[in-house]
CSV table of C-alpha atoms in Angstrom, one decimal:
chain,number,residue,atom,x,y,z
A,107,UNK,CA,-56.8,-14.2,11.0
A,108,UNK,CA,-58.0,-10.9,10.3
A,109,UNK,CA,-59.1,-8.3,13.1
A,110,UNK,CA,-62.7,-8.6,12.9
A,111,UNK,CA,-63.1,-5.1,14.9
A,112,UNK,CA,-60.9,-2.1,13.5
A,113,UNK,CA,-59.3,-0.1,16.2
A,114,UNK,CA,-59.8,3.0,14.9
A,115,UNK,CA,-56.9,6.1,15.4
A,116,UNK,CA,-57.8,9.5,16.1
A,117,UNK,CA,-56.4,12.3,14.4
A,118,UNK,CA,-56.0,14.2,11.8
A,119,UNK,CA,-52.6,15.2,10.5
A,120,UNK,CA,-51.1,17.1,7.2
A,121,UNK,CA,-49.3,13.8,5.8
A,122,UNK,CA,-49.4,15.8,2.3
A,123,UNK,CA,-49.6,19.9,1.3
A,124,UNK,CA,-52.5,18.8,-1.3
A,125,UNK,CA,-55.8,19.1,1.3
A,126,UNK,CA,-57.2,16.0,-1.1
A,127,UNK,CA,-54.7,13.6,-1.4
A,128,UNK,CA,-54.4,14.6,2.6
A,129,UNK,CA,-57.5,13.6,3.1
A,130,UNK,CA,-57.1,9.9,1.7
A,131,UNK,CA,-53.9,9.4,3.6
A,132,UNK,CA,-55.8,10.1,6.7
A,133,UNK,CA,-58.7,7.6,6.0
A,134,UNK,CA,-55.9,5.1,5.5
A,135,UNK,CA,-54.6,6.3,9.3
A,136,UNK,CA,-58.4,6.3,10.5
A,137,UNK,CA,-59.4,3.0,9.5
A,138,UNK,CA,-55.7,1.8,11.3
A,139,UNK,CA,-54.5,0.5,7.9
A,140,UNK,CA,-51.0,2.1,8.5
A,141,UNK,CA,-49.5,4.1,10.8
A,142,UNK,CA,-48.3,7.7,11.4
A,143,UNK,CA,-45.0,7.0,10.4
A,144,UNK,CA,-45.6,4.9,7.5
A,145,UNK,CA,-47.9,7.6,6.1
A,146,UNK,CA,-45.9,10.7,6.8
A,147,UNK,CA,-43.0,9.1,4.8
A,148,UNK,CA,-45.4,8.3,2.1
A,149,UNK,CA,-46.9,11.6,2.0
A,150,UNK,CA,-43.5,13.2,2.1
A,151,UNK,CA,-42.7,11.7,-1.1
A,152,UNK,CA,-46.1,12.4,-3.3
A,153,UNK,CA,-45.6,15.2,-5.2
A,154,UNK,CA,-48.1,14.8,-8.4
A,155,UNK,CA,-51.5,12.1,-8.7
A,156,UNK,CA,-48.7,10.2,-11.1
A,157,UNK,CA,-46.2,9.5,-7.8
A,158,UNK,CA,-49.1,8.6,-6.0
A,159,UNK,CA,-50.3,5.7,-8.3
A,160,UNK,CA,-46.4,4.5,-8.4
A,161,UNK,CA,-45.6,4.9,-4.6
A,162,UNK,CA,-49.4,2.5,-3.5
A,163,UNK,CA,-48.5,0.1,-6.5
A,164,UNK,CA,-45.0,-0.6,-4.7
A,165,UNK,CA,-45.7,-0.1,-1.2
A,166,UNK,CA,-49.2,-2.7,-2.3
A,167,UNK,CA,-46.4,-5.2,-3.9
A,168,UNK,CA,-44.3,-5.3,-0.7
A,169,UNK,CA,-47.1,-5.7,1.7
A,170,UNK,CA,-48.8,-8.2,-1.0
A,171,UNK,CA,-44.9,-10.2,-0.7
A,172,UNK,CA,-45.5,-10.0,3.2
A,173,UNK,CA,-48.7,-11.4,3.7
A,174,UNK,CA,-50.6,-8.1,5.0
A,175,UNK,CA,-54.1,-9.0,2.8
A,176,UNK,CA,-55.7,-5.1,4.0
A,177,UNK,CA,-52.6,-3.0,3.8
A,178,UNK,CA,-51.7,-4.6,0.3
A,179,UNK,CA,-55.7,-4.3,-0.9
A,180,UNK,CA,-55.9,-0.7,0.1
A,181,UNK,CA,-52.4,0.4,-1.6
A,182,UNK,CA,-54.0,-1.2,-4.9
A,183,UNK,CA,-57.5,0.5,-3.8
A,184,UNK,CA,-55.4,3.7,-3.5
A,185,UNK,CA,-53.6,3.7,-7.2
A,186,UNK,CA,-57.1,2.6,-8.7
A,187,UNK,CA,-59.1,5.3,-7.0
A,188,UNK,CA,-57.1,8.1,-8.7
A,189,UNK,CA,-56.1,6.5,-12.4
A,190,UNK,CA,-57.8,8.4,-14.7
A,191,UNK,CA,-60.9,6.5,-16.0
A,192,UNK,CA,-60.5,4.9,-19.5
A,193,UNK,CA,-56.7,4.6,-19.2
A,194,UNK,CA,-54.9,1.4,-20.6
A,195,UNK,CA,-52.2,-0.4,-18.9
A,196,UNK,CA,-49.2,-2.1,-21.5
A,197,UNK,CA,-51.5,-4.8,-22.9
A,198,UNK,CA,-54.3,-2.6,-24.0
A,199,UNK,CA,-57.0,-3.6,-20.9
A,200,UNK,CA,-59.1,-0.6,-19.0
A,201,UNK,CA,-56.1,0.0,-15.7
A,202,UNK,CA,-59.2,0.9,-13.5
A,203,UNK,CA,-60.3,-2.5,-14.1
A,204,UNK,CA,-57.3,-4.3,-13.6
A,205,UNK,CA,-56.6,-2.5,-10.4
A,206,UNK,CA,-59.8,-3.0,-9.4
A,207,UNK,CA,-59.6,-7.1,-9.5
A,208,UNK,CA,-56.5,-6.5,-8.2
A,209,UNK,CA,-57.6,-5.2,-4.8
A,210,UNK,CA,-60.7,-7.1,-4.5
A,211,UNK,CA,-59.0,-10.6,-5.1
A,212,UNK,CA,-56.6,-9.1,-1.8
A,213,UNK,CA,-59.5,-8.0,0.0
A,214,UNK,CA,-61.6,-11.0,-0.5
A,215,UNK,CA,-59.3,-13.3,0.7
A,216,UNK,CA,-58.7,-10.9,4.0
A,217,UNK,CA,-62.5,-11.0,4.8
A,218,UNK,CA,-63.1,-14.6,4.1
A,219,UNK,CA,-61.0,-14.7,7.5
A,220,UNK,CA,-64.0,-13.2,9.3
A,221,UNK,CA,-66.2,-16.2,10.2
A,222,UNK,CA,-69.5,-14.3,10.9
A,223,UNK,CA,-69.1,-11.9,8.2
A,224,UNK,CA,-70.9,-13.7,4.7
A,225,UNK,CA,-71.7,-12.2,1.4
A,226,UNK,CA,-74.5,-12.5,-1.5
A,227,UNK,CA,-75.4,-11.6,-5.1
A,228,UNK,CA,-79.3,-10.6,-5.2
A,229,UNK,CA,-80.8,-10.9,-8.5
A,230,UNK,CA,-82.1,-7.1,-9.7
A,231,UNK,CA,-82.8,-6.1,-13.1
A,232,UNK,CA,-80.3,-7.8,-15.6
A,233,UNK,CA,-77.5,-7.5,-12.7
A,234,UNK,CA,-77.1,-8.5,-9.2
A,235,UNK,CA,-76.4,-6.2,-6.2
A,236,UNK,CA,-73.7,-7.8,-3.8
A,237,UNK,CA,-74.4,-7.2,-0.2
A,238,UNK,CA,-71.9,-8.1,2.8
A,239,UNK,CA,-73.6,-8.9,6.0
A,240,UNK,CA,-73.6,-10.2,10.0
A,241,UNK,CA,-76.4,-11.4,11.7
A,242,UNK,CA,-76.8,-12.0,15.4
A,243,UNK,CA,-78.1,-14.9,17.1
A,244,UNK,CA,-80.1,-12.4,19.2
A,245,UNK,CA,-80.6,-9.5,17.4
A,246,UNK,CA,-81.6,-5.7,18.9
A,247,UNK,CA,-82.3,-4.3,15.5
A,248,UNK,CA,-81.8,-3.9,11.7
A,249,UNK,CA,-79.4,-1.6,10.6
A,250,UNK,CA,-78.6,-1.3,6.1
A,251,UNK,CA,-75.5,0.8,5.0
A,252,UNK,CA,-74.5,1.5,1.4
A,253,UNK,CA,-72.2,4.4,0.0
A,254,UNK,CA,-71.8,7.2,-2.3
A,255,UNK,CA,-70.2,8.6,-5.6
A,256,UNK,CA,-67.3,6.5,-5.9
A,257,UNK,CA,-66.8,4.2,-3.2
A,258,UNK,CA,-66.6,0.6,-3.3
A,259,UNK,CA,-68.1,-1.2,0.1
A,260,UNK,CA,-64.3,-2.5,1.2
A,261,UNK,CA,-63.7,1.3,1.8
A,262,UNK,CA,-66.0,1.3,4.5
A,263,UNK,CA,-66.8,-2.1,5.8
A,264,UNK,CA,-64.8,-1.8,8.9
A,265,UNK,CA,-68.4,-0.5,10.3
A,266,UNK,CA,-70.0,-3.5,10.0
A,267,UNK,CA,-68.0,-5.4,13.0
A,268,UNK,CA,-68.6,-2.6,14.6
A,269,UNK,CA,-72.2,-2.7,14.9
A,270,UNK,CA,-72.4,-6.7,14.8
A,271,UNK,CA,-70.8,-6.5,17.9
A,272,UNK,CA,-73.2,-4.2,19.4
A,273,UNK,CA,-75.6,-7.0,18.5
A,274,UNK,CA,-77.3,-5.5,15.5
A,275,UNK,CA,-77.9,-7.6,12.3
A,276,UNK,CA,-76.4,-5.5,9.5
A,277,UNK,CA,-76.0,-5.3,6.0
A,278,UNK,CA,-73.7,-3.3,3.4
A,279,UNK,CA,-75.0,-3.0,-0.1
A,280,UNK,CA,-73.6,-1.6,-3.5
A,281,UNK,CA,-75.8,-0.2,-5.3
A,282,UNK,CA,-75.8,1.3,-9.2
A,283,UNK,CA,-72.7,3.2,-9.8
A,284,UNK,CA,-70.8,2.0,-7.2
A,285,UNK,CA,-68.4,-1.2,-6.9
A,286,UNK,CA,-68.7,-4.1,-8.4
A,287,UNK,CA,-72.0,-2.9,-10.1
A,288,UNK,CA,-70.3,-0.4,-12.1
A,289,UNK,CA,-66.9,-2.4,-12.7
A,290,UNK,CA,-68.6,-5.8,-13.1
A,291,UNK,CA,-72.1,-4.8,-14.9
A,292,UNK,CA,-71.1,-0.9,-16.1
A,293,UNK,CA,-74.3,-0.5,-14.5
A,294,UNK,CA,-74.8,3.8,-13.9
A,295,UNK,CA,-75.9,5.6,-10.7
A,296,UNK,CA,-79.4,6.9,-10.5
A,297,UNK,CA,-80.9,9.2,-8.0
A,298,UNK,CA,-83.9,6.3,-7.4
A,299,UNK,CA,-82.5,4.4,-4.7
A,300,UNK,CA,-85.1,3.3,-3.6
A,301,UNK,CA,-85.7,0.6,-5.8
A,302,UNK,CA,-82.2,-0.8,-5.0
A,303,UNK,CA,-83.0,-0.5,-1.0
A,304,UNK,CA,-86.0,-2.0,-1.2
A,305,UNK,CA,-85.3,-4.5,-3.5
A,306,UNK,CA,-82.4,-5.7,-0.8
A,307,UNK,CA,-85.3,-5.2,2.5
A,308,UNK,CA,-87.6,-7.4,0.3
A,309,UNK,CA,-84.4,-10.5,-0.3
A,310,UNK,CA,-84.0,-10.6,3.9
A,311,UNK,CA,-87.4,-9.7,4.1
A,312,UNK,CA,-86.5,-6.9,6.3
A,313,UNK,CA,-88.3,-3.7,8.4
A,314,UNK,CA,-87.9,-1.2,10.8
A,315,UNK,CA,-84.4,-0.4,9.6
A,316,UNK,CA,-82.1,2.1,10.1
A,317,UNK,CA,-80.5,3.2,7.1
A,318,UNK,CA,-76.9,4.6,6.8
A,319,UNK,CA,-75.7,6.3,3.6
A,320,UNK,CA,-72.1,7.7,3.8
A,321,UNK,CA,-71.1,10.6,1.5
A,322,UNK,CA,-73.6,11.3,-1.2
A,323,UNK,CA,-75.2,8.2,0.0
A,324,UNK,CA,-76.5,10.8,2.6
A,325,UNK,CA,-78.7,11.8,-0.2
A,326,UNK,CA,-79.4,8.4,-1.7
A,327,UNK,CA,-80.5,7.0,1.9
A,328,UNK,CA,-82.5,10.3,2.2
A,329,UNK,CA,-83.7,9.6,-1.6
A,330,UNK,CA,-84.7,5.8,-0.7
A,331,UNK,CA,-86.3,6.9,3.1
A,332,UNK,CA,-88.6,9.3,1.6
A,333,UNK,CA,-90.4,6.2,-0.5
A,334,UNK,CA,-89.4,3.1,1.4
A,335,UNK,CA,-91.4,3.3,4.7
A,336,UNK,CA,-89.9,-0.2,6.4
A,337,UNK,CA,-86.8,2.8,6.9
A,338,UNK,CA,-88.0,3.6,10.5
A,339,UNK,CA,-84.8,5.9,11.1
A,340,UNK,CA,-82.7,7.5,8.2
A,341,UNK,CA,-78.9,8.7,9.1
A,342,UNK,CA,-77.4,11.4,6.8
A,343,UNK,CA,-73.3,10.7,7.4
A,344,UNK,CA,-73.2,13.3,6.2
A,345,UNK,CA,-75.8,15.1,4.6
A,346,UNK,CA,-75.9,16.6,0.8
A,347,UNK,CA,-78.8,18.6,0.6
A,348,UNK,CA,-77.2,20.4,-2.6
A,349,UNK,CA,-75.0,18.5,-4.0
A,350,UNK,CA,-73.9,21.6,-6.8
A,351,UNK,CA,-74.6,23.7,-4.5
A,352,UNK,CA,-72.3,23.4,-2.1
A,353,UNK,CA,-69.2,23.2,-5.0
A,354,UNK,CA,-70.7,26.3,-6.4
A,355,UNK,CA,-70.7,27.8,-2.7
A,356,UNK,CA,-66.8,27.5,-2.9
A,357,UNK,CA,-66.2,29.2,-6.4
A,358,UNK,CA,-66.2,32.7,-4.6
A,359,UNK,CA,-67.0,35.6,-7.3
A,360,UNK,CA,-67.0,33.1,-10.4
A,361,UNK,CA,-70.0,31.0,-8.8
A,362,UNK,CA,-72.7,33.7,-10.6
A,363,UNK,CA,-70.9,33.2,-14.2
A,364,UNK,CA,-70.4,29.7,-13.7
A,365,UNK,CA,-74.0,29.0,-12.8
A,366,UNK,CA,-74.7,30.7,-16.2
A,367,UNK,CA,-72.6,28.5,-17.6
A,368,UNK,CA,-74.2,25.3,-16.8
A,369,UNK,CA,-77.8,26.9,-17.9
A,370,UNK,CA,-75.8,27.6,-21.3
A,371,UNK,CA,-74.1,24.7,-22.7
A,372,UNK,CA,-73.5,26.0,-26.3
A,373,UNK,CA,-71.7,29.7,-24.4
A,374,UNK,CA,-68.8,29.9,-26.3
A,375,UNK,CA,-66.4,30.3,-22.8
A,376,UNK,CA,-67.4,26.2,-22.5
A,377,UNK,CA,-64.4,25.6,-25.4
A,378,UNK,CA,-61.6,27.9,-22.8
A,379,UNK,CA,-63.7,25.9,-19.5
A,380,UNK,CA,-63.0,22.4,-20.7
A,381,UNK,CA,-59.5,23.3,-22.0
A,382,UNK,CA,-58.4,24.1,-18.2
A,383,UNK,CA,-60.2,21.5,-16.7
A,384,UNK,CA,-57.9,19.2,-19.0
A,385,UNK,CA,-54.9,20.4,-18.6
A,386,UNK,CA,-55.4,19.7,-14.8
A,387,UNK,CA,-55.1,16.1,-13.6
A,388,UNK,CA,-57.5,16.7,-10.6
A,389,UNK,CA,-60.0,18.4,-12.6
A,390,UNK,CA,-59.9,15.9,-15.4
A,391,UNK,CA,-59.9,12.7,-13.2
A,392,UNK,CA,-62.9,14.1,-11.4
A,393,UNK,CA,-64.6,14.7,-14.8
A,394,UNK,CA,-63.5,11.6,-16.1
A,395,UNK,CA,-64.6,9.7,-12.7
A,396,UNK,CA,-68.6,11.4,-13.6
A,397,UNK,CA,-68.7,10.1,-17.4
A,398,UNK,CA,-68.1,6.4,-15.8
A,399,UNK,CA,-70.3,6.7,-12.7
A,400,UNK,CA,-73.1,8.7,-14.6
A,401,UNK,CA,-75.2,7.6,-17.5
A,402,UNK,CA,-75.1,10.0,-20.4
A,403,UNK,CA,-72.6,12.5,-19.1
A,404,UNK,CA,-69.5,12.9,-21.3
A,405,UNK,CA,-69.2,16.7,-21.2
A,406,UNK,CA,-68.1,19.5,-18.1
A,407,UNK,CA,-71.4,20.8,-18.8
A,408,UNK,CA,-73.4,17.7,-18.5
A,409,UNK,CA,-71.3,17.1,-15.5
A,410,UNK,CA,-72.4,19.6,-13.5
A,411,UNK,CA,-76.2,20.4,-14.6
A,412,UNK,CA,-76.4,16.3,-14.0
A,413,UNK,CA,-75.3,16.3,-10.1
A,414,UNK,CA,-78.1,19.2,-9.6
A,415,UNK,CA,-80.4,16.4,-9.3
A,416,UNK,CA,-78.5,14.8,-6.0
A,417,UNK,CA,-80.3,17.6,-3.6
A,418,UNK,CA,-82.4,16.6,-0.8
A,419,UNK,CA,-84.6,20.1,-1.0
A,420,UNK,CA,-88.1,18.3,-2.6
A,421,UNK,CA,-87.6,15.3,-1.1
A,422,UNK,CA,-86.9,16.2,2.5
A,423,UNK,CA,-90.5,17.5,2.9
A,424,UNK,CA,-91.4,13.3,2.3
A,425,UNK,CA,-89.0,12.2,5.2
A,426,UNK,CA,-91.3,11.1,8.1
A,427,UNK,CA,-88.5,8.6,10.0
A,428,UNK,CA,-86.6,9.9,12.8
A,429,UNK,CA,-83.3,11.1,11.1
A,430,UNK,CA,-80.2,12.0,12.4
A,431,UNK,CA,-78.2,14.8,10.3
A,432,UNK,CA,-74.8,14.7,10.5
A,433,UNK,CA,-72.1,17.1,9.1
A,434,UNK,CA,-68.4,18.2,10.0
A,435,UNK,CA,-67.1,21.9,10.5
A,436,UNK,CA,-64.4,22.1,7.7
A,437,UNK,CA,-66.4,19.7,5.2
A,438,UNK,CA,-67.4,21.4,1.8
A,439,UNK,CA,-71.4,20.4,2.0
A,440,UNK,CA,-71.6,22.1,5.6
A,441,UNK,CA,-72.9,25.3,4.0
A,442,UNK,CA,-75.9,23.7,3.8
A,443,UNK,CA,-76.3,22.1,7.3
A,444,UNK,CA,-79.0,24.4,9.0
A,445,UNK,CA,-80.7,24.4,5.6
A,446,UNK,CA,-81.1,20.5,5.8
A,447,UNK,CA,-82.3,20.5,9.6
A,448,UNK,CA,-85.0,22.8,8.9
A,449,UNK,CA,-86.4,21.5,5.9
A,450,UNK,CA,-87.4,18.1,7.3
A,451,UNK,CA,-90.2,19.5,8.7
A,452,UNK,CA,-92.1,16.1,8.4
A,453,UNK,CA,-89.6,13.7,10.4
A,454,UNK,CA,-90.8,12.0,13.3
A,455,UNK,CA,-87.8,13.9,14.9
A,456,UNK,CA,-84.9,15.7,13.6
A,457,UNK,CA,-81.3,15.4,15.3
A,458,UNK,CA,-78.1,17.2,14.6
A,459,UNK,CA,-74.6,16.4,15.3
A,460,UNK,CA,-72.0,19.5,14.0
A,461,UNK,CA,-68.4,17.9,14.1
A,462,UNK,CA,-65.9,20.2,15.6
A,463,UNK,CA,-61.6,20.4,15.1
A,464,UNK,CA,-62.2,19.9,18.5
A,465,UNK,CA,-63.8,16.4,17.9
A,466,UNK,CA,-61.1,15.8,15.6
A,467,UNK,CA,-64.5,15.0,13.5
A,468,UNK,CA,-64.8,18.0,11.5
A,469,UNK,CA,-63.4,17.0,7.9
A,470,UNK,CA,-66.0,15.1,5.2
A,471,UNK,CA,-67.5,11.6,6.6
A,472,UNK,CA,-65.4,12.5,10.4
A,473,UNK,CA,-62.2,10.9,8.6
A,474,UNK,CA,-60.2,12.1,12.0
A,475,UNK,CA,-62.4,10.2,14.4
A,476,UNK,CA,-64.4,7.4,13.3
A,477,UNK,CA,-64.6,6.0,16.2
A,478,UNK,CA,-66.7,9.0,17.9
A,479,UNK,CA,-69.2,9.2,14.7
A,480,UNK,CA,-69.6,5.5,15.4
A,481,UNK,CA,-70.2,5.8,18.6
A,482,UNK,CA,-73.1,9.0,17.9
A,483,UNK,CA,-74.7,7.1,15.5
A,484,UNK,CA,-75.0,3.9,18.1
A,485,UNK,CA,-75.9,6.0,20.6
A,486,UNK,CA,-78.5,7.5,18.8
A,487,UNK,CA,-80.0,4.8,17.5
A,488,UNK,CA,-80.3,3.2,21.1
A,489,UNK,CA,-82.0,6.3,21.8
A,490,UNK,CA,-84.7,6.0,19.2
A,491,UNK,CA,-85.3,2.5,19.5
A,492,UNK,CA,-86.1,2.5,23.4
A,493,UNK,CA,-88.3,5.6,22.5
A,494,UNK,CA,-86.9,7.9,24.4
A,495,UNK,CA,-86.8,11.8,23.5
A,496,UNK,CA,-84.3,13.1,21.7
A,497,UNK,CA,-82.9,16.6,21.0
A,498,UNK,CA,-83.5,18.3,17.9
C-alpha cells in the first residue's frame, strides 16, 4: 500500500557541484523519495546530464526489480526530464516519450493504491485534460492546483493528501503544455489559462476556490484569477511577475545587449548566440524543452521574445481575490518580489511570505521545506476563509 501522506524531509544539501542538477536531487530528498545517503552517493557520481540519464535509468531498473512503484517512477521521471527533446532511442521512437510511459505506467500503478484518491479525462477542445482528485465526505472548502513549464502533475501530487486530510476537496489538473496534454495530445502551452480552469470549475461545477499554481503556474493561476471570478483566493507558489525578466536580471553586464538581441532577430551576433547555446547541453536542452512546450518557437530568439508574455505586470491590476504571494530568498524570480506585492493594488488583500536559509525554504517552489510552505499556505487559507484579517 502506498503512503497516502508524504513525510516530507527538511533540508537542503549540495548532493552535486552543479546548483541545477542539485536542485532536482533535493526535490527527490523533499518529497522523501530517497534518502540522504542514497542521494549523496548518486550525486557523487553525476558528472555530465549524460551520467545522469544512465545512473536514474539503472538505479529506476533496480527499484522497478524491487517492487518500490515511486522510487522506480521518479528515477525514470528523472532520465526523462533532462533527455534532450526529439532524441531517438535504438528503434527510432521519440526517448522523451518512451520514458515518459515508462514512469507513468510505474506511477499509476503506485496511486491506484490510494483508495480516496480517483482520476478523470474532461472533454476540452479536440483533447481532454486529466485531473487527479479527493473529495471529503464533509468538506471545509475547494482548493484546484495545477503546475508550470515542464512539470507533469506526479511531480507534485504529494500535496494533494496533504490537503485531503485537512478536509478540503481538492483537485490537480494538467493543463496545455504540460503532462499528458503535451505528450499524449502535443497540445502547446498558452498564457490563457483561464479557459482550461474554468473549463475544469464548470465539469465539478465548482466556486469559491482557492487556486494553487506552482512555478510558472504562479503566473498561469494569476493569468486564470484575473478572469475566472469563482477563484475567491489566488496563491502565487511562487510568483513570476517577469518571467524574462528575472533571467535577464541574472545576465550581469550582457543583459542590455542581450535585450537588444531579442528586439533584433535578424542581428548577425544570433549565428555566434545559437552556436554556444548548442554546444552546451544545458543550454540546448532548455531550448529544446521551449520548442516542444511552446507553439511556434523553434529558434533562441523566439525563445526568449515568446516567455515575455508569462509576466503578471497588466494583469495584476485585474486580481480582486485575496492572494497570497510567495517567493524564496535564493530563487532566481525573487528580484521581482516587492514589485509583485505592490502592483496588486486591486486584491481583496495582499499577503507575503519571503522564504529564508533560515526556513530552509529559500530555493525555487521551498524545495528544502515543503512541509513549512504547506503548512503557510493551509494556514492561510484558514485565515481567509473564517474572515479574519490578515497581514499584508
Amino acid at each position: 500500500m502506498a503512503n497516502e501522506k508524504v513525510l516530507f524531509q527538511a533540508g537542503y544539501y549540495e548532493f552535486n557541484k552543479d546548483a541545477g542538477l542539485n536542485f532536482q536531487l533535493n526535490r527527490f530528498y523533499t518529497y522523501g523519495v530517497f534518502s540522504k545517503d542514497e542521494l549523496m552517493d548518486i550525486g557523487g557520481r553525476i558528472d555530465s546530464f549524460e551520467k545522469w540519464i544512465s545512473i536514474f535509468m539503472e538505479t529506476g531498473e533496480k527499484a522497478e526489480q524491487e517492487g518500490e512503484l515511486l522510487k522506480a517512477a521518479t528515477c525514470y521521471r528523472a532520465a526523462q526530464f533532462y533527455t534532450l527533446s526529439g532524441e531517438k532511442d535504438s528503434e527510432g521512437r521519440n526517448l522523451k516519450h518512451v520514458l515518459y510511459d515508462k514512469c507513468m505506467k510505474l506511477y499509476n500503478e503506485y496511486y491506484e493504491q490510494i483508495p480516496y484518491l480517483k482520476v478523470v479525462r474532461i472533454p476540452y477542445k479536440n483533447y481532454e485534460l486529466p485531473v487527479y482528485y479527493a473529495e471529503c465526505e464533509h468538506s471545509k472548502g475547494t482548493i484546484v492546483i495545477h503546475g508550470g513549464y515542464d512539470s507533469i502533475a506526479q511531480d507534485l501530487l504529494a500535496m494533494l493528501p496533504y490537503f485531503y486530510e485537512l478536509s478540503y476537496n481538492v483537485y490537480f489538473f494538467e493543463g496545455p503544455g504540460q503532462g499528458e496534454v503535451l505528450m499524449r495530445h502535443d497540445v502547446r502551452m498558452t498564457p490563457e489559462w483561464e479557459h482550461c480552469t474554468g473549463a475544469v470549475l464548470d465539469y465539478f461545477g465548482l466556486d469559491d476556490v482557492t487556486l494553487i499554481g506552482v512555478s510558472l503556474g504562479g503566473y498561469l493561476a494569476t493569468r486564470a484569477a484575473a478572469y475566472e471570478k469563482r477563484i475567491s483566493r489566488l496563491v502565487m507558489y511562487d510568483l513570476i511577475y517577469d518571467f524574462y525578466g528575472a533571467i535577464l536580471s541574472k545576465m550581469g553586464n550582457f543583459a542590455k545587449l542581450f535585450d537588444y538581441l531579442t528586439r533584433h532577430p535578424k542581428n548577425i551576433l544570433w549565428k555566434s548566440l545559437n552556436k554556444k547555446f548548442d554546444q552546451k547541453y544545458f543550454t540546448k536542452w532548455l531550448l529544446l524543452q521551449g520548442y516542444a512546450i511552446y507553439e511556434n518557437v523553434h529558434t533562441p530568439c523566439e525563445y526568449f521574445n515568446h516567455i515575455k508574455l508569462y509576466n503578471t505586470r497588466e494583469i495584476s491590476k485585474l486580481i480582486t481575490q485575496d492572494t497570497l504571494v510567495l517567493a524564496g530568498e535564493a530563487d532566481l524570480y525573487t528580484v521581482f518580489y516587492q514589485d509583485q506585492l505592490d502592483a496588486l493594488v486591486n486584491a481583496r488583500s495582499v499577503t507575503g511570505r519571503l522564504f529564508t536559509k533560515e526556513d530552509q525554504a529559500d530555493h525555487h517552489c521551498q524545495i528544502g521545506n515543503m512541509g513549512l510552505l504547506l503548512d503557510t499556505i493551509a494556514g492561510w487559507i484558514e485565515e481567509k476563509t473564517d474572515g479574519k484579517e490578515s497581514s499584508t
